[in-house]
JSON list of C-alpha atoms and ligand atoms in Angstrom, two decimals:
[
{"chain": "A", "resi": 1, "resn": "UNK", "atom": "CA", "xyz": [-113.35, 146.73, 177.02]},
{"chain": "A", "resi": 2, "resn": "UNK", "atom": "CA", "xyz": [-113.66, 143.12, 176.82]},
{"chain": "A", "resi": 3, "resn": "UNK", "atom": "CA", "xyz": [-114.70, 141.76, 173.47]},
{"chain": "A", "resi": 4, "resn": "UNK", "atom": "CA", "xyz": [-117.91, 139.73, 175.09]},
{"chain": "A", "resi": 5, "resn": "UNK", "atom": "CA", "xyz": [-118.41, 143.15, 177.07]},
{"chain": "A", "resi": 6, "resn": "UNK", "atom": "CA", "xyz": [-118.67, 144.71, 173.47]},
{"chain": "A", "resi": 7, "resn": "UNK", "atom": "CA", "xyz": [-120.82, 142.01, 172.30]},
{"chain": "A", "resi": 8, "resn": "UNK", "atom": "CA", "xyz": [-123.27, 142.30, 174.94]},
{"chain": "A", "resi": 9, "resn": "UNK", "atom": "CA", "xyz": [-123.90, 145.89, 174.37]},
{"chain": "A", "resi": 10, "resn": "UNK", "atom": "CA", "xyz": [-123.73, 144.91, 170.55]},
{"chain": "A", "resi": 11, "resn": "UNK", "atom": "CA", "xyz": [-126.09, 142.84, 170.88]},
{"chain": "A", "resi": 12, "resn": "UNK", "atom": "CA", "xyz": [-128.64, 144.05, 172.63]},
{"chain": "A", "resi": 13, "resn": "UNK", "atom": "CA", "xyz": [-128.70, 147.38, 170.58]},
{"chain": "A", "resi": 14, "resn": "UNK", "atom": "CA", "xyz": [-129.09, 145.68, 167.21]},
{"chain": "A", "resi": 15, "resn": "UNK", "atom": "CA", "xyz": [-132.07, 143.68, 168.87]},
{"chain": "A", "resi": 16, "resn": "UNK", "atom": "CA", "xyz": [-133.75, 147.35, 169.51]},
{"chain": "A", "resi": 17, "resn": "UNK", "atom": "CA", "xyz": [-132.89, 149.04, 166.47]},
{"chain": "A", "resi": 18, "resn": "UNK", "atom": "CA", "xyz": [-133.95, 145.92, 164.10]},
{"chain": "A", "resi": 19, "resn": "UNK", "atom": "CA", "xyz": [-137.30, 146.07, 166.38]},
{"chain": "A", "resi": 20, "resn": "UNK", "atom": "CA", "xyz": [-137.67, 150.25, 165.81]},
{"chain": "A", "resi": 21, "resn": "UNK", "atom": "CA", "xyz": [-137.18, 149.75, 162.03]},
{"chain": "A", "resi": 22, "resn": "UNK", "atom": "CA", "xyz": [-138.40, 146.67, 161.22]},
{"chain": "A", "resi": 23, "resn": "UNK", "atom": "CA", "xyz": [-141.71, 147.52, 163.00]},
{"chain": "A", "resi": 24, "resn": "UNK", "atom": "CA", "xyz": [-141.76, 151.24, 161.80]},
{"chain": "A", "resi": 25, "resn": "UNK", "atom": "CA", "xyz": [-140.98, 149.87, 158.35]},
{"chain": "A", "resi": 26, "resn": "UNK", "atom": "CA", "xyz": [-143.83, 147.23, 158.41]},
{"chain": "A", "resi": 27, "resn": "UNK", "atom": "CA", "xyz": [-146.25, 149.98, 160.36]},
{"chain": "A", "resi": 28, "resn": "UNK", "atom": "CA", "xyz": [-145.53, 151.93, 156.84]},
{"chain": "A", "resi": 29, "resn": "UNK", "atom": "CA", "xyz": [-145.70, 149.42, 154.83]},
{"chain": "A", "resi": 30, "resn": "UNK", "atom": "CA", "xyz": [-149.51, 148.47, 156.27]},
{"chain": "A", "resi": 31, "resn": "UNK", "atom": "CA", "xyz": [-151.07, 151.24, 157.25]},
{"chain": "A", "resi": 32, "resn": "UNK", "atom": "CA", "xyz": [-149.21, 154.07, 154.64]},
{"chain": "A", "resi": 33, "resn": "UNK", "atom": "CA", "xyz": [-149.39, 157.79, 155.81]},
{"chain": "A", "resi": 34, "resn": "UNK", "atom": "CA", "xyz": [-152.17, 157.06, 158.37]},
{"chain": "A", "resi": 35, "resn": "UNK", "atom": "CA", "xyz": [-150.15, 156.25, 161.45]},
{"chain": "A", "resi": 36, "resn": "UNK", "atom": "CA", "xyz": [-146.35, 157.14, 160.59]},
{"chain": "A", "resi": 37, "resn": "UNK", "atom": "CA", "xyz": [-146.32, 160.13, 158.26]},
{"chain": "A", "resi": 38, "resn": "UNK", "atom": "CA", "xyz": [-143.61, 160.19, 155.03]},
{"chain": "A", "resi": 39, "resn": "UNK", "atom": "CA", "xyz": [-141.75, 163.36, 156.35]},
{"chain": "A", "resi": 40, "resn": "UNK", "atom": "CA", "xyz": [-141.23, 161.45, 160.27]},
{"chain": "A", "resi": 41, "resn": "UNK", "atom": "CA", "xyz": [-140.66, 158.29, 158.99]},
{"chain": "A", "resi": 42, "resn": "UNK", "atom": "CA", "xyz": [-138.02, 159.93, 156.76]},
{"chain": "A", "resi": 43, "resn": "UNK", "atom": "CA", "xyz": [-136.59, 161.68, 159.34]},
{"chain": "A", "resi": 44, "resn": "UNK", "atom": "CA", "xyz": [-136.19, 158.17, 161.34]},
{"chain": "A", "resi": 45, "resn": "UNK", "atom": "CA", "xyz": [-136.01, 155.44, 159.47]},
{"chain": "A", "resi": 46, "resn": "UNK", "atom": "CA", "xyz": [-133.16, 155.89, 157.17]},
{"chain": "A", "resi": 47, "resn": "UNK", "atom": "CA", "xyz": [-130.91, 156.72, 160.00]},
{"chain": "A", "resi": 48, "resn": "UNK", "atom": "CA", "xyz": [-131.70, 153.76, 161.99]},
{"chain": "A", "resi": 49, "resn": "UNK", "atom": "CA", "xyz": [-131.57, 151.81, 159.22]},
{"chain": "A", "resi": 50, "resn": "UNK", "atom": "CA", "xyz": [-127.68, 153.13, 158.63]},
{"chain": "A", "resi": 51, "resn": "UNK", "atom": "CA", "xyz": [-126.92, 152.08, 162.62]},
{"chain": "A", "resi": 52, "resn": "UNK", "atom": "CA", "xyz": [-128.93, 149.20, 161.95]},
{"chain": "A", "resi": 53, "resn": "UNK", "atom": "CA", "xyz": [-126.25, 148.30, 158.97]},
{"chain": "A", "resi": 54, "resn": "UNK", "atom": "CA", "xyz": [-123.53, 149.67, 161.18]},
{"chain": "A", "resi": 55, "resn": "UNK", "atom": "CA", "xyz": [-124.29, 147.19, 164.37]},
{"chain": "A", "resi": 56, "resn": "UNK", "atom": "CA", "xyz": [-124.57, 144.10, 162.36]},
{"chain": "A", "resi": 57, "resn": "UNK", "atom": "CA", "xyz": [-121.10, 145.06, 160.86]},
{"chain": "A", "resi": 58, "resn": "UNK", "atom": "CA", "xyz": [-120.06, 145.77, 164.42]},
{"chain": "A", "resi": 59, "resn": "UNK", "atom": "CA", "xyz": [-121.63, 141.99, 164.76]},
{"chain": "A", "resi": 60, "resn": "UNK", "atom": "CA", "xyz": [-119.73, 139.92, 162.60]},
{"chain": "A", "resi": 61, "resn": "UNK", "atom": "CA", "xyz": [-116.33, 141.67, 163.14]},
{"chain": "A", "resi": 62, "resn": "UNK", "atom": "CA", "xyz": [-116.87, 140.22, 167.08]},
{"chain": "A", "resi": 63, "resn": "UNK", "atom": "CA", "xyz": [-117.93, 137.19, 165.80]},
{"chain": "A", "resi": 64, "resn": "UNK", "atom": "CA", "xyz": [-115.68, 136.81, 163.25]},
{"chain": "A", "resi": 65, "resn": "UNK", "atom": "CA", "xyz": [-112.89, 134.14, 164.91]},
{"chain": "A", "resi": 66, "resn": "UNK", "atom": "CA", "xyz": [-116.16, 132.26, 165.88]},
{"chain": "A", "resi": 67, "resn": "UNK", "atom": "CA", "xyz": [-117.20, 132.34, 161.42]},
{"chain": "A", "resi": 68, "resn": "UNK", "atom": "CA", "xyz": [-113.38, 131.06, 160.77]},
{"chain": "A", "resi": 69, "resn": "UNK", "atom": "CA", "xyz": [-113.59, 128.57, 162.80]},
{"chain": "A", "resi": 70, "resn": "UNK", "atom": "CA", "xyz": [-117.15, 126.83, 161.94]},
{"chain": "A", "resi": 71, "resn": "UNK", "atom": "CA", "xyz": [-117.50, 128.16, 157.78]},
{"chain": "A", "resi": 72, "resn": "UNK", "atom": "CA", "xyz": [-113.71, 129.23, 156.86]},
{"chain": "A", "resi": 73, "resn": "UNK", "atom": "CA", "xyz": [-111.95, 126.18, 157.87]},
{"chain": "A", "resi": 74, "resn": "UNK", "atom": "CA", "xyz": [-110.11, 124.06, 155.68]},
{"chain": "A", "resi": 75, "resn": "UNK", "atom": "CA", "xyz": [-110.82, 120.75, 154.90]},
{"chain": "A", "resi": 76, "resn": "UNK", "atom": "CA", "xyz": [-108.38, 117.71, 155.42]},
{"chain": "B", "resi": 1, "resn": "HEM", "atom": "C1", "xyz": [-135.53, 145.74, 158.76]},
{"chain": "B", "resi": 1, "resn": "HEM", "atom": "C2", "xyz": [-136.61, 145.86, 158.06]},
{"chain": "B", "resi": 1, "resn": "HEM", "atom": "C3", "xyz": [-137.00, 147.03, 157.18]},
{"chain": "B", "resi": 1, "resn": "HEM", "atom": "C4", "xyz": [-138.28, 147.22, 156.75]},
{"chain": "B", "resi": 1, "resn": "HEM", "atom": "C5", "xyz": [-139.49, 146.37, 157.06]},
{"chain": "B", "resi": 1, "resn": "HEM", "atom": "C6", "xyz": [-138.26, 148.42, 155.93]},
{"chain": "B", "resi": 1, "resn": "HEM", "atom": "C7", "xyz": [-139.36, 148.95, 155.29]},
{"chain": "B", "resi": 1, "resn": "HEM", "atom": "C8", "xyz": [-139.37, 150.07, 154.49]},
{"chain": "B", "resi": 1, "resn": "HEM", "atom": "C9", "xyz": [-140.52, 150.60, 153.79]},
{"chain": "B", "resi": 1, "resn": "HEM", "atom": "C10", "xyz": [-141.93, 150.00, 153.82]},
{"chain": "B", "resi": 1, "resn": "HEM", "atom": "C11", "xyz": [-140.13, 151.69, 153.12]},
{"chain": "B", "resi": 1, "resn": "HEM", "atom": "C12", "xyz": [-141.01, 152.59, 152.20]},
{"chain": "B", "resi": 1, "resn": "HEM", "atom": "C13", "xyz": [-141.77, 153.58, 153.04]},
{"chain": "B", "resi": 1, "resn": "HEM", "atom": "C14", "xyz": [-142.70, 154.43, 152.21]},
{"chain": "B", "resi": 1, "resn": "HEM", "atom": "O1", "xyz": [-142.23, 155.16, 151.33]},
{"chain": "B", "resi": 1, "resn": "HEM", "atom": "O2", "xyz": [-143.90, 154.38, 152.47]},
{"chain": "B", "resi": 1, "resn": "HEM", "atom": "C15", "xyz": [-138.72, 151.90, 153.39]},
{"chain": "B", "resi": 1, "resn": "HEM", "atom": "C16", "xyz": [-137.96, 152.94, 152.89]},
{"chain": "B", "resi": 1, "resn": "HEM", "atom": "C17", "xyz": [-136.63, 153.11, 153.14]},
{"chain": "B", "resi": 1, "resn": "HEM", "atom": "N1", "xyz": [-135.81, 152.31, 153.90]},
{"chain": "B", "resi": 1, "resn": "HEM", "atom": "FE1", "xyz": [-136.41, 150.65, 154.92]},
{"chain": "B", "resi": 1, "resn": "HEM", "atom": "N2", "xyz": [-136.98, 148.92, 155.86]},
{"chain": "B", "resi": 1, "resn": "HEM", "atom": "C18", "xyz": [-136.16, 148.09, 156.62]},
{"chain": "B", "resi": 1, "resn": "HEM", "atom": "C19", "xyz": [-134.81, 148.25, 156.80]},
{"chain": "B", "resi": 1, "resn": "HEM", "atom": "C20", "xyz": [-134.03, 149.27, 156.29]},
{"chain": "B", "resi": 1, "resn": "HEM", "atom": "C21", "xyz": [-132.60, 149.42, 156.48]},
{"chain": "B", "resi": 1, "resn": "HEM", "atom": "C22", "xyz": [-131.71, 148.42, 157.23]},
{"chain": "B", "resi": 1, "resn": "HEM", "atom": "C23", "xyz": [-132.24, 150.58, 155.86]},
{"chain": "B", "resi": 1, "resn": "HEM", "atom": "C24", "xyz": [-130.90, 151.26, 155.71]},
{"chain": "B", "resi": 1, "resn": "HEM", "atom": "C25", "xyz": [-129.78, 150.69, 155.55]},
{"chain": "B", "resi": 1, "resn": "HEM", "atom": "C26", "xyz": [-133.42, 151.16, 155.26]},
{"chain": "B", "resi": 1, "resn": "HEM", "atom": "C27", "xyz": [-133.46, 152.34, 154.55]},
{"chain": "B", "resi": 1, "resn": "HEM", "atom": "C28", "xyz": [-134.54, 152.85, 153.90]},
{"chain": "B", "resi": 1, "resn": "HEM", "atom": "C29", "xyz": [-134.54, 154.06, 153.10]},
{"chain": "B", "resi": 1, "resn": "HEM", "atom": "C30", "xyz": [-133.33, 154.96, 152.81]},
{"chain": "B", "resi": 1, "resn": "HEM", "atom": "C31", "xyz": [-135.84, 154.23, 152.63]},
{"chain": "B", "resi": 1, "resn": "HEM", "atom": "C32", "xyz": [-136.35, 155.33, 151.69]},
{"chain": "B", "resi": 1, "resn": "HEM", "atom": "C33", "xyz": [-136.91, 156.48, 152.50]},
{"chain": "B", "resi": 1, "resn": "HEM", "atom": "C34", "xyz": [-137.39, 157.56, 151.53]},
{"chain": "B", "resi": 1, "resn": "HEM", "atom": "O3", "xyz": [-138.35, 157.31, 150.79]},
{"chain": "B", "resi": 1, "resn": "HEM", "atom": "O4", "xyz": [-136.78, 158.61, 151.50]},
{"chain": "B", "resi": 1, "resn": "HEM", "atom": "N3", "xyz": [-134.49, 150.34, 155.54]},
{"chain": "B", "resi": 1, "resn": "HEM", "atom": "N4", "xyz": [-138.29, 150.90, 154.23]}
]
């Protein structure tokens, strides 16, 4: 698979999964046991949270030619 292939799908599944945790974490964070309770919210969030970690990884590796060349470049 091609690597902008890779990045699309990449990409669009980190945009989800920071949407599902972000907003479940925020949800928690506002409105405690009342909406979300602990035991789902512990059942979800931690694991999204690892693919979360796992798809920004994912992220940078693609992107990583793309960081050389604009932050790891030396100066003349
Ligand atoms: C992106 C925005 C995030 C927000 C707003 C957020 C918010 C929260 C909140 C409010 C709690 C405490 C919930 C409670 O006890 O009432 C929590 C717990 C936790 N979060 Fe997140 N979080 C985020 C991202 C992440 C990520 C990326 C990870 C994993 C790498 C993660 C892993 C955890 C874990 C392991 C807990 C503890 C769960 C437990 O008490 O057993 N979170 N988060």
């Amino acid at each position: 698979m091609s690597r902008v292939k890779m990045l699309r799908i990449v990409n669009l599944l980190l945009a989800l999964v920071f949407i599902g945790v972000a907003f479940g974490g925020l949800v928690r964070m506002f409105t405690g046991d009342s909406l979300i309770p602990y035991a789902t919210f512990n059942q979800i969030h931690p694991i999204s949270g690892l693919i979360f970690v796992i798809l920004v990884i994912a992220h940078i590796y693609l992107n990583f030619n793309w960081i050389k060349a604009n932050y790891l470049k030396k100066k003349k």
